[in-house]
């Protein structure tokens, strides 16, 4: 991967003889430090220490640490300062806060516990198109190893600064495309392990990754491309098929709700009665009447059932859908398709998600641009063409097989985490927890199910797959958080138990809270099992539920124009003065 970093100017050396002595003392090479056996993590097969490991040097001694010679991740530490326990947003533990830059502009933050480290490393993902650094860890509610400071924790901006949200302007630079698509997380893993060893005088024994949305994409990218970086990966609502997701899925969702006059067909006020009608039609399908759809794909609700008799709405009638509104809802349930009905993305909006369409698909207030429209427009303008098209909008987006083939052929290998062959990750002892909310309006949960099915096919069946990877589907949960079902749980703790103690997760207990108090608990089981209230107890208590096979058997091999293909990824490299992204066989 050396060719990726030729733009990075090599520094004259480490700053000061004291730091040189420190590096020699702890065994870090100054130039060209290789990863352990081609991997970022070291010593991961040993047991986690029961006693906290003390730092081998002062925090301030890391300031200016120059690791420009680290192969694959030339790094410079910009600052290092002590953080009081009261000022640590991850938990009540003291830390050394390190910030730095990895070539060319991957900004990162690393929190190193000064009293409580148990030789664990956690890397967290970001959301949207990133551009900022946040070490917050999703799906880790109540995770004591995180809150009590046994982890060193790091995160990055994914290689570009200041974009934030869904601004994809960074995509005009092929180097930054590669860092966002797949390279920055591996760079951070390499750099963080070197800094950890410099600070403590010993490597981390276990490495974990935790992220949702784009963070979920990051986790899958690591498992597929760099299977030795992490022992355990938690990947939530992953934007795995990112190219098709952000062009055709978001574009379809944005355009489906726009009438011929350019105004939204469905308004925010329509969503509650629409959702109520859907739940009333399908709540009993999963065996528990609780206002949630544990198997929403079994729901056969047809929007035409709610259509106004004459196709128009009257204020004197009960709620109904106009002809245009019913068509919009049908399009959202069908997913993005070409003129012949072929899917351009392996997913669609599921029944039961309607309340969560607000802001994503349906504007909160008249005149507002939806998030789906923002994502699709910015992606189309800056990320998927060889030259930016800042003057174009969604009216220039074509839902055709030819356009799909062109865009996916040029970009899927950079942005997409769709390789189902996780053999190397499994062989290295890695464990993967996938999770997704069934009522997610931003990323279709069907796509995650389809990817998991492809993994099962590639890995020799469900039994062999579940030995290292499991999927959990959460009823009523929106995108990464919120929604109508319990949305708080600790998948990171489950990953730790699986990696360090061999305890594969047989369920996750989710919670809803209000003003700090738990209002409901519910178990979720490895897919395809669903939670059914078999005891007659309260629906808001996990003890009332038992794992059951759903009544409807679904075909998870979703037919779409793309594919989950093994062993082939694009790489970007510096070639004769310019950056070139091209397809290259990943395995020899």
Coordinates of C-alpha atoms in Angstrom, one line a residue:
X1 CA 0.0 0.0 0.0
X2 CA 3.0 2.3 0.0
X3 CA 2.0 3.8 -3.3
X4 CA -1.0 5.4 -1.6
X5 CA 1.0 7.8 0.4
X6 CA 3.6 9.3 -1.9
X7 CA 2.1 12.8 -1.5
X8 CA 3.0 12.7 2.2
X9 CA 6.2 14.7 2.7
X10 CA 8.7 12.6 4.8
X11 CA 9.7 14.4 7.9
X12 CA 13.3 14.9 9.0
X13 CA 12.9 12.5 11.9
X14 CA 11.6 12.2 15.4
X15 CA 11.4 15.4 17.5
X16 CA 14.1 15.2 20.1
X17 CA 16.5 12.6 21.3
X18 CA 14.3 11.8 24.3
X19 CA 11.5 10.6 22.0
X20 CA 14.0 8.6 20.0
X21 CA 15.2 6.9 23.2
X22 CA 11.6 6.2 24.2
X23 CA 10.8 4.5 20.9
X24 CA 13.9 2.4 21.1
X25 CA 13.1 1.4 24.6
X26 CA 9.6 0.2 23.8
X27 CA 10.7 -1.5 20.6
X28 CA 9.1 0.6 17.9
X29 CA 11.1 1.1 14.7
X30 CA 11.5 4.7 13.6
X31 CA 11.3 4.1 9.8
X32 CA 9.2 1.5 7.9
X33 CA 7.6 -0.2 10.9
X34 CA 5.7 -3.2 9.6
X35 CA 2.4 -4.3 11.1
X36 CA 2.5 -7.6 13.0
X37 CA 2.3 -10.3 10.3
X38 CA 0.7 -7.8 8.0
X39 CA -1.9 -6.8 10.6
X40 CA -2.5 -3.9 12.8
X41 CA -3.2 -5.8 16.0
X42 CA -0.6 -7.5 18.1
X43 CA -0.7 -10.2 20.8
X44 CA -4.4 -10.6 20.4
X45 CA -4.5 -14.3 21.2
X46 CA -3.4 -13.8 24.8
X47 CA -5.9 -13.3 27.7
X48 CA -6.8 -9.8 28.7
X49 CA -4.8 -8.7 31.8
X50 CA -6.8 -8.6 35.1
X51 CA -4.6 -5.8 36.4
X52 CA -4.5 -2.4 34.7
X53 CA -1.4 -1.6 32.7
X54 CA 0.3 1.7 33.7
X55 CA 1.8 4.0 31.1
X56 CA 5.5 3.8 30.3
X57 CA 5.9 7.5 29.7
X58 CA 4.2 10.8 30.4
X59 CA 1.4 11.9 28.2
X60 CA 3.1 15.1 27.1
X61 CA 6.0 13.0 25.9
X62 CA 3.9 11.9 22.9
X63 CA 3.4 15.5 21.6
X64 CA 5.1 15.8 18.3
X65 CA 5.7 12.1 18.0
X66 CA 6.6 11.5 14.4
X67 CA 5.8 8.1 12.9
X68 CA 6.2 9.2 9.3
X69 CA 8.1 6.0 8.6
X70 CA 5.2 3.7 9.5
X71 CA 4.6 1.7 6.4
X72 CA 1.0 2.3 5.2
X73 CA 0.2 5.0 7.8
X74 CA 2.8 7.8 8.0
X75 CA 1.6 9.6 11.1
X76 CA 2.4 12.7 13.1
X77 CA 1.1 13.4 16.6
X78 CA -0.1 17.0 16.8
X79 CA -1.0 17.1 20.5
X80 CA -1.1 15.0 23.7
X81 CA -2.6 16.3 26.9
X82 CA -4.1 14.8 30.1
X83 CA -7.9 14.6 30.4
X84 CA -9.5 14.6 33.8
X85 CA -12.1 12.0 34.6
X86 CA -14.8 14.6 34.9
X87 CA -14.1 15.9 31.4
X88 CA -14.1 12.5 29.6
X89 CA -17.4 12.1 27.7
X90 CA -16.9 8.3 27.4
X91 CA -16.9 7.6 31.1
X92 CA -15.4 8.6 34.4
X93 CA -11.8 7.7 33.7
X94 CA -8.6 9.7 33.3
X95 CA -6.9 9.7 30.0
X96 CA -4.2 11.0 27.7
X97 CA -5.9 12.6 24.7
X98 CA -3.8 12.3 21.6
X99 CA -4.7 14.1 18.3
X100 CA -2.8 13.6 15.1
X101 CA -2.7 13.4 11.3
X102 CA -2.1 10.4 9.0
X103 CA -1.2 11.2 5.4
X104 CA -2.6 12.9 3.6
X105 CA -5.2 14.4 6.0
X106 CA -6.7 11.7 8.1
X107 CA -7.3 13.5 11.4
X108 CA -7.8 11.3 14.5
X109 CA -8.3 11.4 18.2
X110 CA -7.0 8.7 20.6
X111 CA -7.9 8.4 24.3
X112 CA -5.4 6.5 26.3
X113 CA -6.5 5.5 29.9
X114 CA -3.8 6.5 32.4
X115 CA -4.9 4.3 35.3
X116 CA -7.4 1.7 34.0
X117 CA -6.2 0.3 30.7
X118 CA -6.6 -3.5 30.3
X119 CA -4.8 -3.9 27.0
X120 CA -7.9 -3.4 24.9
X121 CA -8.3 -1.1 21.8
X122 CA -11.6 0.2 20.4
X123 CA -11.9 2.0 17.1
X124 CA -15.2 3.7 16.5
X125 CA -16.9 4.7 13.2
X126 CA -18.5 8.0 12.0
X127 CA -21.8 8.9 10.3
X128 CA -22.9 10.4 7.1
X129 CA -19.9 11.5 5.0
X130 CA -17.9 12.1 8.2
X131 CA -15.4 15.0 8.1
X132 CA -15.2 15.4 11.9
X133 CA -13.8 13.3 14.7
X134 CA -16.0 11.8 17.4
X135 CA -15.0 8.8 19.6
X136 CA -18.6 8.1 20.7
X137 CA -19.3 4.3 20.5
X138 CA -22.8 3.3 19.3
X139 CA -24.5 0.0 20.4
X140 CA -22.5 0.1 23.7
X141 CA -25.1 1.2 26.2
X142 CA -24.0 0.2 29.6
X143 CA -20.8 -1.5 28.4
X144 CA -18.7 -1.4 31.6
X145 CA -15.3 -2.2 29.9
X146 CA -15.9 1.0 27.9
X147 CA -17.3 3.3 30.6
X148 CA -14.7 2.2 33.2
X149 CA -11.7 2.9 31.0
X150 CA -10.3 -0.5 30.1
X151 CA -10.2 0.5 26.4
X152 CA -8.0 2.9 24.5
X153 CA -10.4 4.5 22.1
X154 CA -9.8 6.2 18.7
X155 CA -11.7 7.5 15.8
X156 CA -11.0 9.6 12.6
X157 CA -12.6 12.0 10.1
X158 CA -12.2 9.3 7.4
X159 CA -9.7 11.3 5.5
X160 CA -11.3 14.7 4.9
X161 CA -11.9 17.8 6.9
X162 CA -14.9 20.1 7.3
X163 CA -17.3 18.3 5.0
X164 CA -19.6 17.1 7.8
X165 CA -23.1 15.7 7.4
X166 CA -23.8 14.7 3.8
X167 CA -21.6 17.1 2.0
X168 CA -19.6 15.0 -0.5
X169 CA -17.5 17.7 -2.0
X170 CA -14.3 15.8 -0.9
X171 CA -15.2 13.2 -3.6
X172 CA -13.6 15.3 -6.3
X173 CA -10.2 14.1 -5.0
X174 CA -9.5 10.4 -5.9
X175 CA -7.1 10.1 -2.9
X176 CA -9.8 11.2 -0.5
X177 CA -12.3 8.9 -2.2
X178 CA -10.1 6.0 -1.4
X179 CA -9.5 7.1 2.2
X180 CA -13.3 7.4 2.7
X181 CA -14.1 4.3 0.9
X182 CA -11.7 1.8 2.6
X183 CA -8.2 3.1 3.5
X184 CA -8.5 5.5 6.4
X185 CA -9.7 3.0 9.0
X186 CA -6.8 0.6 8.3
X187 CA -4.4 3.6 8.5
X188 CA -5.8 4.5 11.9
X189 CA -5.6 1.0 13.2
X190 CA -1.9 0.9 12.2
X191 CA -1.1 4.3 13.7
X192 CA -3.1 3.7 16.9
X193 CA -1.3 0.5 17.7
X194 CA 2.1 2.1 17.4
X195 CA 1.1 5.0 19.6
X196 CA -0.4 2.6 22.2
X197 CA 2.8 0.7 22.3
X198 CA 4.8 3.9 22.7
X199 CA 2.7 5.0 25.6
X200 CA 2.3 1.8 27.5
X201 CA 5.4 -0.1 26.5
X202 CA 3.3 -3.0 25.5
X203 CA 0.8 -3.7 22.6
X204 CA -2.9 -4.1 22.9
X205 CA -4.0 -7.7 23.3
X206 CA -7.5 -7.3 21.8
X207 CA -8.8 -4.9 19.2
X208 CA -12.5 -4.0 18.5
X209 CA -14.4 -1.9 16.0
X210 CA -17.9 -0.4 16.7
X211 CA -19.9 1.7 14.2
X212 CA -23.3 2.4 12.7
X213 CA -24.5 3.6 9.3
X214 CA -21.2 4.7 7.6
X215 CA -19.6 3.3 10.8
X216 CA -21.2 0.0 10.0
X217 CA -19.8 0.2 6.5
X218 CA -16.4 0.9 8.0
X219 CA -16.6 -2.2 10.1
X220 CA -17.5 -4.4 7.2
X221 CA -14.8 -2.9 5.1
X222 CA -12.3 -3.9 7.8
X223 CA -13.6 -7.4 8.0
X224 CA -13.4 -7.8 4.2
X225 CA -10.2 -6.0 3.2
X226 CA -8.1 -6.0 6.4
X227 CA -9.3 -9.1 8.3
X228 CA -6.4 -9.0 10.8
X229 CA -7.0 -5.5 12.1
X230 CA -9.7 -6.4 14.6
X231 CA -10.7 -9.3 16.8
X232 CA -14.3 -8.2 17.2
X233 CA -16.4 -6.0 14.9
X234 CA -19.9 -4.5 15.7
X235 CA -21.5 -3.3 12.5
X236 CA -24.9 -1.5 12.8
X237 CA -27.2 -0.5 9.9
X238 CA -24.2 -0.7 7.6
X239 CA -24.2 1.4 4.4
X240 CA -22.5 -1.5 2.8
X241 CA -23.8 -1.1 -0.8
X242 CA -23.0 2.6 -0.5
X243 CA -22.9 3.5 -4.2
X244 CA -26.3 2.2 -5.1
X245 CA -27.6 3.2 -1.7
X246 CA -26.7 6.9 -2.0
X247 CA -27.5 7.3 -5.6
X248 CA -30.5 5.1 -6.5
X249 CA -32.1 4.3 -3.1
X250 CA -31.9 7.8 -1.7
X251 CA -32.7 9.3 -5.1
X252 CA -35.7 7.1 -5.5
X253 CA -37.0 7.8 -2.0
X254 CA -36.5 11.6 -2.6
X255 CA -38.3 11.6 -5.9
X256 CA -41.1 9.1 -5.0
X257 CA -42.8 11.7 -2.7
X258 CA -42.7 14.6 -5.1
X259 CA -45.7 15.5 -7.2
X260 CA -45.9 16.9 -10.7
X261 CA -46.0 20.4 -9.1
X262 CA -42.8 19.8 -7.3
X263 CA -44.5 19.7 -3.9
X264 CA -44.4 16.7 -1.5
X265 CA -47.3 14.3 -1.8
X266 CA -47.1 13.0 1.8
X267 CA -46.7 15.5 4.6
X268 CA -45.5 14.9 8.1
X269 CA -49.1 15.0 9.3
X270 CA -49.9 12.0 7.1
X271 CA -47.4 9.6 8.6
X272 CA -49.0 8.8 12.0
X273 CA -52.4 7.7 10.6
X274 CA -50.6 5.8 7.8
X275 CA -48.5 4.0 10.3
X276 CA -51.5 3.3 12.5
X277 CA -53.3 1.6 9.6
X278 CA -50.2 -0.5 8.7
X279 CA -49.8 -1.7 12.3
X280 CA -53.5 -2.5 12.6
X281 CA -53.3 -4.6 9.5
X282 CA -50.1 -6.6 10.4
X283 CA -49.4 -6.4 14.1
X284 CA -50.7 -10.0 14.7
X285 CA -48.6 -11.5 12.0
X286 CA -45.6 -12.1 14.3
X287 CA -47.6 -13.7 17.1
X288 CA -47.5 -10.7 19.5
X289 CA -49.8 -7.7 19.4
X290 CA -47.5 -5.0 20.7
X291 CA -47.5 -2.2 18.1
X292 CA -44.3 -3.5 16.5
X293 CA -43.7 -5.6 13.5
X294 CA -41.1 -8.3 14.4
X295 CA -41.3 -9.6 10.8
X296 CA -42.4 -6.7 8.6
X297 CA -41.6 -8.5 5.4
X298 CA -44.6 -10.7 6.1
X299 CA -46.9 -7.7 6.1
X300 CA -49.0 -7.6 2.9
X301 CA -50.5 -4.1 3.5
X302 CA -51.5 -2.4 0.2
X303 CA -51.6 1.4 0.2
X304 CA -54.6 1.2 -2.2
X305 CA -56.6 -0.1 0.8
X306 CA -56.5 3.5 2.2
X307 CA -57.2 5.3 -1.1
X308 CA -60.0 7.8 -1.0
X309 CA -63.0 6.6 -2.9
X310 CA -62.8 9.3 -5.6
X311 CA -59.0 9.6 -5.3
X312 CA -59.3 12.9 -3.4
X313 CA -59.2 13.8 0.2
X314 CA -62.0 15.6 2.1
X315 CA -61.7 17.2 5.5
X316 CA -65.0 15.7 6.5
X317 CA -63.9 12.1 5.9
X318 CA -61.7 9.7 7.9
X319 CA -58.1 9.6 6.9
X320 CA -57.4 8.3 3.4
X321 CA -54.7 8.6 0.8
X322 CA -55.1 10.5 -2.5
X323 CA -54.2 8.6 -5.6
X324 CA -50.8 10.3 -5.8
X325 CA -50.1 9.6 -2.1
X326 CA -51.0 5.9 -2.5
X327 CA -48.7 5.7 -5.5
X328 CA -45.9 7.3 -3.5
X329 CA -46.2 4.9 -0.7
X330 CA -46.3 1.9 -3.1
X331 CA -43.0 3.2 -4.7
X332 CA -41.4 3.4 -1.3
X333 CA -42.4 -0.1 -0.5
X334 CA -41.2 -1.4 -3.9
X335 CA -37.7 0.2 -3.9
X336 CA -35.7 1.7 -6.7
X337 CA -36.3 0.0 -10.1
X338 CA -35.6 0.5 -13.7
X339 CA -38.2 0.7 -16.4
X340 CA -38.4 -3.1 -16.5
X341 CA -39.0 -3.5 -12.7
X342 CA -35.4 -4.7 -11.9
X343 CA -34.1 -3.5 -8.5
X344 CA -31.2 -1.1 -8.5
X345 CA -30.6 -1.6 -4.8
X346 CA -31.2 -4.7 -2.7
X347 CA -33.9 -3.2 -0.4
X348 CA -36.9 -1.0 0.1
X349 CA -38.9 0.7 2.8
X350 CA -40.5 -1.9 5.1
X351 CA -44.1 -1.6 6.5
X352 CA -43.9 -0.3 10.0
X353 CA -41.3 2.3 9.2
X354 CA -43.7 5.1 8.2
X355 CA -43.3 7.3 11.3
X356 CA -39.6 7.4 10.7
X357 CA -39.9 8.7 7.1
X358 CA -40.1 12.2 8.6
X359 CA -37.1 14.3 7.6
X360 CA -35.6 11.4 5.6
X361 CA -38.3 11.1 2.9
X362 CA -41.0 13.5 4.0
X363 CA -40.1 17.1 4.9
X364 CA -40.8 18.1 8.5
X365 CA -41.9 21.6 7.2
X366 CA -43.0 22.7 3.7
X367 CA -40.1 23.7 1.5
X368 CA -37.4 21.8 3.4
X369 CA -35.1 19.5 1.5
X370 CA -35.2 15.9 2.8
X371 CA -32.1 14.0 3.9
X372 CA -32.6 11.5 1.1
X373 CA -32.5 14.4 -1.4
X374 CA -29.4 15.9 0.2
X375 CA -27.5 12.7 0.1
X376 CA -28.5 11.7 -3.4
X377 CA -27.8 15.2 -4.8
X378 CA -24.4 15.6 -3.2
X379 CA -23.3 12.1 -4.1
X380 CA -24.4 12.5 -7.7
X381 CA -22.5 15.8 -8.0
X382 CA -19.2 14.9 -6.4
X383 CA -18.6 11.2 -5.8
X384 CA -19.5 9.0 -8.7
X385 CA -18.3 10.8 -11.9
X386 CA -14.8 11.3 -13.1
X387 CA -15.4 15.1 -13.1
X388 CA -17.7 16.9 -10.6
X389 CA -21.1 18.0 -11.8
X390 CA -22.0 20.8 -9.3
X391 CA -24.8 22.2 -11.5
X392 CA -26.8 18.9 -11.7
X393 CA -29.6 17.7 -9.5
X394 CA -31.9 14.8 -9.1
X395 CA -33.7 15.6 -12.4
X396 CA -30.5 14.4 -14.1
X397 CA -30.5 11.0 -12.4
X398 CA -31.6 8.2 -14.6
X399 CA -33.0 4.9 -13.2
X400 CA -31.7 2.8 -16.0
X401 CA -29.7 -0.4 -16.4
X402 CA -27.1 1.4 -18.5
X403 CA -26.6 4.2 -16.0
X404 CA -26.4 1.7 -13.2
X405 CA -23.8 -0.4 -14.9
X406 CA -21.7 2.7 -15.6
X407 CA -21.8 4.2 -12.1
X408 CA -21.4 0.9 -10.3
X409 CA -18.6 -0.3 -12.6
X410 CA -16.6 2.9 -11.9
X411 CA -17.2 3.2 -8.2
X412 CA -18.5 0.1 -6.4
X413 CA -15.1 -1.3 -5.6
X414 CA -14.0 1.9 -3.9
X415 CA -17.1 2.6 -1.8
X416 CA -18.9 -0.7 -1.4
X417 CA -18.3 -3.3 1.4
X418 CA -20.1 -6.1 -0.4
X419 CA -17.5 -9.0 -0.5
X420 CA -19.3 -11.9 1.3
X421 CA -16.2 -14.1 1.6
X422 CA -15.1 -13.5 5.2
X423 CA -12.9 -16.6 5.3
X424 CA -9.7 -14.7 6.2
X425 CA -11.5 -12.8 9.0
X426 CA -13.0 -16.1 10.4
X427 CA -9.6 -17.9 10.1
X428 CA -7.9 -15.2 12.1
X429 CA -10.4 -15.7 14.9
X430 CA -12.5 -12.6 14.2
X431 CA -16.1 -12.2 15.4
X432 CA -18.7 -10.1 13.7
X433 CA -22.0 -8.8 15.1
X434 CA -24.3 -7.3 12.5
X435 CA -27.5 -5.4 13.6
X436 CA -30.1 -3.3 12.0
X437 CA -33.4 -1.7 12.9
X438 CA -36.4 -3.0 11.0
X439 CA -38.0 0.5 10.8
X440 CA -34.9 2.2 9.4
X441 CA -35.9 4.8 6.8
X442 CA -32.3 5.7 5.8
X443 CA -30.7 2.3 4.9
X444 CA -33.0 -0.6 4.1
X445 CA -32.6 -3.5 6.5
X446 CA -33.4 -5.8 3.6
X447 CA -30.0 -5.0 2.2
X448 CA -28.2 -6.1 5.4
X449 CA -30.2 -9.3 5.4
X450 CA -29.3 -9.9 1.8
X451 CA -25.6 -9.4 2.5
X452 CA -25.8 -11.8 5.5
X453 CA -27.4 -14.4 3.2
X454 CA -24.6 -13.9 0.7
X455 CA -22.0 -14.5 3.6
X456 CA -23.8 -17.7 4.5
X457 CA -23.6 -18.9 0.9
X458 CA -19.9 -18.0 0.6
X459 CA -19.0 -19.5 4.0
X460 CA -20.7 -22.8 3.6
X461 CA -24.1 -22.3 5.3
X462 CA -25.7 -20.8 8.3
X463 CA -24.0 -23.1 10.9
X464 CA -20.5 -22.2 9.7
X465 CA -21.4 -18.6 9.5
X466 CA -22.9 -18.3 12.9
X467 CA -19.7 -19.7 14.4
X468 CA -18.1 -16.2 13.7
X469 CA -20.9 -13.9 12.5
X470 CA -24.5 -13.2 13.7
X471 CA -27.2 -10.8 12.6
X472 CA -29.7 -9.2 14.9
X473 CA -32.8 -7.4 13.6
X474 CA -34.6 -4.9 15.9
X475 CA -38.4 -4.4 15.5
X476 CA -39.4 -0.7 15.4
X477 CA -36.0 0.7 15.6
X478 CA -35.2 3.6 13.2
X479 CA -31.7 4.6 11.8
X480 CA -29.1 3.7 14.4
X481 CA -31.3 5.0 17.2
X482 CA -34.8 6.1 18.0
X483 CA -38.0 4.7 16.5
X484 CA -40.9 2.9 18.1
X485 CA -39.1 -0.1 19.5
X486 CA -36.4 -0.4 22.2
X487 CA -33.2 1.0 20.7
X488 CA -30.6 0.8 23.5
X489 CA -28.4 -2.3 23.9
X490 CA -24.8 -3.4 24.4
X491 CA -23.5 -5.2 21.3
X492 CA -19.9 -4.3 22.2
X493 CA -20.1 -6.2 25.5
X494 CA -21.4 -9.2 23.5
X495 CA -18.5 -8.9 21.1
X496 CA -16.1 -8.9 24.0
X497 CA -17.7 -12.0 25.6
X498 CA -17.5 -13.8 22.2
X499 CA -13.9 -12.8 21.5
X500 CA -12.3 -13.2 24.9
X501 CA -14.5 -15.9 26.5
X502 CA -15.9 -17.8 23.5
X503 CA -19.5 -17.0 24.5
X504 CA -21.4 -16.5 21.2
X505 CA -24.4 -14.1 21.7
X506 CA -27.7 -16.0 21.8
X507 CA -29.7 -12.8 22.4
X508 CA -29.3 -9.1 23.0
X509 CA -31.6 -7.4 25.5
X510 CA -32.8 -4.0 24.2
X511 CA -34.2 -1.2 26.2
X512 CA -36.4 1.9 25.9
X513 CA -35.8 4.7 28.4
X514 CA -37.6 8.0 29.3
X515 CA -36.0 10.6 31.5
X516 CA -33.3 8.1 32.5
X517 CA -35.7 5.4 33.5
X518 CA -36.2 2.1 31.7
X519 CA -39.7 1.8 30.2
X520 CA -39.4 -1.4 28.2
X521 CA -37.1 -4.3 27.6
X522 CA -37.2 -6.8 24.8
X523 CA -34.9 -9.6 23.6
X524 CA -33.6 -9.8 20.0
X525 CA -32.3 -13.1 18.8
X526 CA -29.9 -14.1 16.0
X527 CA -31.7 -13.8 12.6
X528 CA -34.0 -15.3 11.5
X529 CA -35.4 -15.9 15.0
X530 CA -38.0 -13.4 16.3
X531 CA -39.1 -12.6 19.8
X532 CA -42.7 -13.8 20.5
X533 CA -44.6 -13.2 23.8
X534 CA -45.4 -16.8 24.7
X535 CA -46.0 -16.3 28.4
X536 CA -48.8 -13.8 28.4
X537 CA -46.7 -11.4 30.5
X538 CA -46.3 -7.7 29.9
X539 CA -45.1 -6.8 26.4
X540 CA -42.6 -4.4 27.8
X541 CA -40.6 -7.0 29.7
X542 CA -38.0 -9.2 28.1
X543 CA -38.9 -12.1 30.3
X544 CA -42.2 -12.4 28.5
X545 CA -40.6 -13.4 25.2
X546 CA -39.2 -16.6 23.7
X547 CA -37.3 -17.1 20.4
X548 CA -39.4 -18.5 17.6
X549 CA -39.0 -19.0 13.9
X550 CA -41.2 -16.5 11.9
X551 CA -44.4 -17.9 10.4
X552 CA -43.3 -16.8 7.0
X553 CA -40.1 -18.1 5.3
X554 CA -38.4 -15.4 3.2
X555 CA -36.1 -15.7 0.3
X556 CA -33.1 -13.6 1.4
X557 CA -31.3 -13.9 -1.9
X558 CA -32.6 -10.6 -3.2
X559 CA -32.5 -10.3 -7.0
X560 CA -31.1 -6.9 -8.0
X561 CA -28.8 -5.6 -10.8
X562 CA -25.8 -5.6 -8.6
X563 CA -24.1 -8.5 -6.9
X564 CA -22.3 -9.5 -3.7
X565 CA -19.1 -10.7 -5.3
X566 CA -16.1 -12.3 -3.6
X567 CA -12.4 -11.5 -4.1
X568 CA -12.5 -8.4 -6.2
X569 CA -12.0 -4.8 -5.0
X570 CA -10.8 -1.6 -6.5
X571 CA -7.6 0.1 -5.3
X572 CA -6.3 3.6 -5.8
X573 CA -2.7 4.3 -6.5
X574 CA -0.3 7.2 -7.5
X575 CA 0.7 6.6 -11.1
X576 CA 2.9 9.0 -13.1
X577 CA 1.9 12.1 -11.2
X578 CA -1.8 11.4 -10.8
X579 CA -4.1 9.2 -8.8
X580 CA -5.7 6.3 -10.6
X581 CA -8.5 4.1 -9.2
X582 CA -8.8 0.7 -10.9
X583 CA -10.0 -2.8 -10.3
X584 CA -7.4 -5.2 -8.9
X585 CA -7.7 -8.8 -7.8
X586 CA -7.5 -8.9 -4.0
X587 CA -6.3 -12.4 -3.7
X588 CA -3.1 -13.0 -5.7

